[in-house]
Amino acid sequence: LRLINRAFDDWDTPFDPDMTSTGDFTTLSGDVVQADLMMMDTGSVQDAAIGFAHTDGLSIVSIPYEDRELSMVLLVPDAVDGLPAIEAQLDQATFDGWVASTQVTDLTLIMPKFTFEYEAELSNPLKALGMTDLFDSTAADLTGIADPSDGNLFVSGVFHKAFVAVDELGTEAAAATAVVVGVESAGAFVSADHAFAFVIRDDLTGTVLFVGRVSDPS
């Protein structure tokens, strides 16, 4: 079992809860739902360090956490139905370039509060990547972690679950990946009021910790 579980502390520049209001959010399917929309105006905040860039129909907003070692990067398409096109471009090099283009600037930002969970069974994707022997009771070799006399150990399943909650104060996130071993016989203005993507990033190393899409915060 591999587990990442931490609260990402407070935002470096928190949203004012008094400025949160119910408003329209356009989902990826085009429906309009009601969501709690937070608002921040960094022009009135001393020493705000929120980065912003706009390129090719996309707004990139980098919101640092309190220690300024981690940040959440919002990828907000101009078009309400533009998220799939943005996701089609998204790879590590492109993302790093988008982040590098951001500059600290006065910014009015609107984004929803959201909470979601995601879970998936990863055996088939891992097999497609070539990790086949681990799942084969006759070919797997897990003697490094178990006594061979216990039986022929092999991996019978890999499960991943993630949780992310975002509000005015900050972000709480957790992720766990469980490997089940069996035995044979056992200044700008950005309004994220429509579908967008987000990335939680370690700014010191560039490591991506979480990637998600907000398509319906209701």
Short mmCIF file of C-alpha atoms in Angstrom, two decimals, residues 29-133:
data_model
loop_
_atom_site.label_atom_id
_atom_site.label_comp_id
_atom_site.label_asym_id
_atom_site.label_seq_id
_atom_site.Cartn_x
_atom_site.Cartn_y
_atom_site.Cartn_z
CA SER A 29 -21.98 18.66 -21.09
CA GLY A 30 -23.29 22.22 -21.45
CA ASP A 31 -25.73 22.14 -18.54
CA VAL A 32 -25.80 25.11 -16.16
CA VAL A 33 -25.67 24.21 -12.46
CA GLN A 34 -25.43 26.23 -9.26
CA ALA A 35 -22.08 26.27 -7.46
CA ASP A 36 -20.37 28.14 -4.63
CA LEU A 37 -18.06 30.52 -6.49
CA MET A 38 -15.12 32.00 -4.60
CA MET A 39 -13.59 35.33 -5.67
CA MET A 40 -10.22 36.93 -5.10
CA ASP A 41 -8.90 40.33 -6.18
CA THR A 42 -5.12 40.28 -5.74
CA GLY A 43 -4.86 43.99 -6.53
CA SER A 44 -6.02 44.68 -3.00
CA VAL A 45 -3.75 42.08 -1.38
CA GLN A 46 -0.22 43.01 -0.36
CA ASP A 47 2.53 40.61 -1.53
CA ALA A 48 0.16 38.32 -3.42
CA ALA A 49 2.16 35.86 -5.52
CA ILE A 50 -0.45 34.45 -7.89
CA GLY A 51 0.94 33.88 -11.38
CA PHE A 52 -1.02 34.37 -14.59
CA ALA A 53 -0.54 33.85 -18.31
CA HIS A 54 -2.82 33.64 -21.31
CA THR A 55 -2.01 31.76 -24.48
CA ASP A 56 -3.88 30.06 -27.31
CA GLY A 57 -7.35 30.31 -25.78
CA LEU A 58 -6.17 29.26 -22.33
CA SER A 59 -5.69 31.06 -19.02
CA ILE A 60 -3.06 29.62 -16.69
CA VAL A 61 -3.31 30.62 -13.03
CA SER A 62 -0.77 29.46 -10.45
CA ILE A 63 -2.00 29.73 -6.85
CA PRO A 64 0.73 29.05 -4.27
CA TYR A 65 0.17 27.41 -0.93
CA GLU A 66 1.38 29.00 2.27
CA ASP A 67 4.94 27.68 2.14
CA ARG A 68 5.26 28.66 -1.56
CA GLU A 69 6.75 25.24 -2.26
CA LEU A 70 3.52 23.81 -3.68
CA SER A 71 0.92 25.38 -5.90
CA MET A 72 -2.34 24.62 -7.66
CA VAL A 73 -2.27 25.47 -11.35
CA LEU A 74 -5.63 26.14 -13.00
CA LEU A 75 -6.00 25.54 -16.74
CA VAL A 76 -9.10 27.49 -17.73
CA PRO A 77 -10.09 27.44 -21.42
CA ASP A 78 -11.67 30.57 -22.88
CA ALA A 79 -14.42 28.50 -24.50
CA VAL A 80 -16.97 26.90 -22.19
CA ASP A 81 -16.53 23.63 -24.09
CA GLY A 82 -12.78 24.02 -24.60
CA LEU A 83 -11.45 21.62 -21.94
CA PRO A 84 -11.11 18.51 -24.17
CA ALA A 85 -8.92 20.45 -26.63
CA ILE A 86 -6.70 21.63 -23.78
CA GLU A 87 -6.42 18.13 -22.36
CA ALA A 88 -5.42 16.81 -25.80
CA GLN A 89 -2.35 19.10 -25.69
CA LEU A 90 -1.42 18.30 -22.12
CA ASP A 91 1.91 16.60 -21.60
CA GLN A 92 4.77 17.32 -19.20
CA ALA A 93 6.73 19.59 -21.54
CA THR A 94 3.68 21.61 -22.55
CA PHE A 95 2.54 21.97 -18.96
CA ASP A 96 6.01 23.05 -17.79
CA GLY A 97 6.05 25.68 -20.55
CA TRP A 98 2.67 27.01 -19.50
CA VAL A 99 3.78 27.30 -15.88
CA ALA A 100 7.06 28.98 -16.87
CA SER A 101 5.11 31.61 -18.82
CA THR A 102 3.16 32.82 -15.79
CA GLN A 103 4.03 36.10 -14.12
CA VAL A 104 2.80 37.61 -10.88
CA THR A 105 0.17 40.18 -11.74
CA ASP A 106 -2.95 41.83 -10.36
CA LEU A 107 -5.75 39.38 -10.98
CA THR A 108 -9.41 38.94 -10.25
CA LEU A 109 -10.10 35.22 -10.02
CA ILE A 110 -13.40 33.38 -9.71
CA MET A 111 -13.38 29.63 -9.11
CA PRO A 112 -15.75 27.15 -7.49
CA LYS A 113 -15.35 25.30 -4.26
CA PHE A 114 -15.24 21.61 -5.09
CA THR A 115 -14.79 18.18 -3.59
CA PHE A 116 -14.44 14.95 -5.49
CA GLU A 117 -13.20 11.39 -5.25
CA TYR A 118 -11.79 9.23 -8.01
CA GLU A 119 -11.07 5.53 -8.02
CA ALA A 120 -9.84 3.09 -10.63
CA GLU A 121 -8.61 -0.49 -10.99
CA LEU A 122 -5.23 -0.35 -12.71
CA SER A 123 -4.44 -3.98 -13.54
CA ASN A 124 -5.29 -3.76 -17.25
CA PRO A 125 -3.42 -0.45 -17.86
CA LEU A 126 -0.35 -1.87 -16.13
CA LYS A 127 -0.53 -5.07 -18.19
CA ALA A 128 -0.75 -2.91 -21.33
CA LEU A 129 2.49 -1.21 -20.25
CA GLY A 130 4.20 -4.59 -20.14
CA MET A 131 3.87 -5.55 -16.46
CA THR A 132 2.36 -8.95 -17.21
CA ASP A 133 4.43 -11.40 -15.16
#
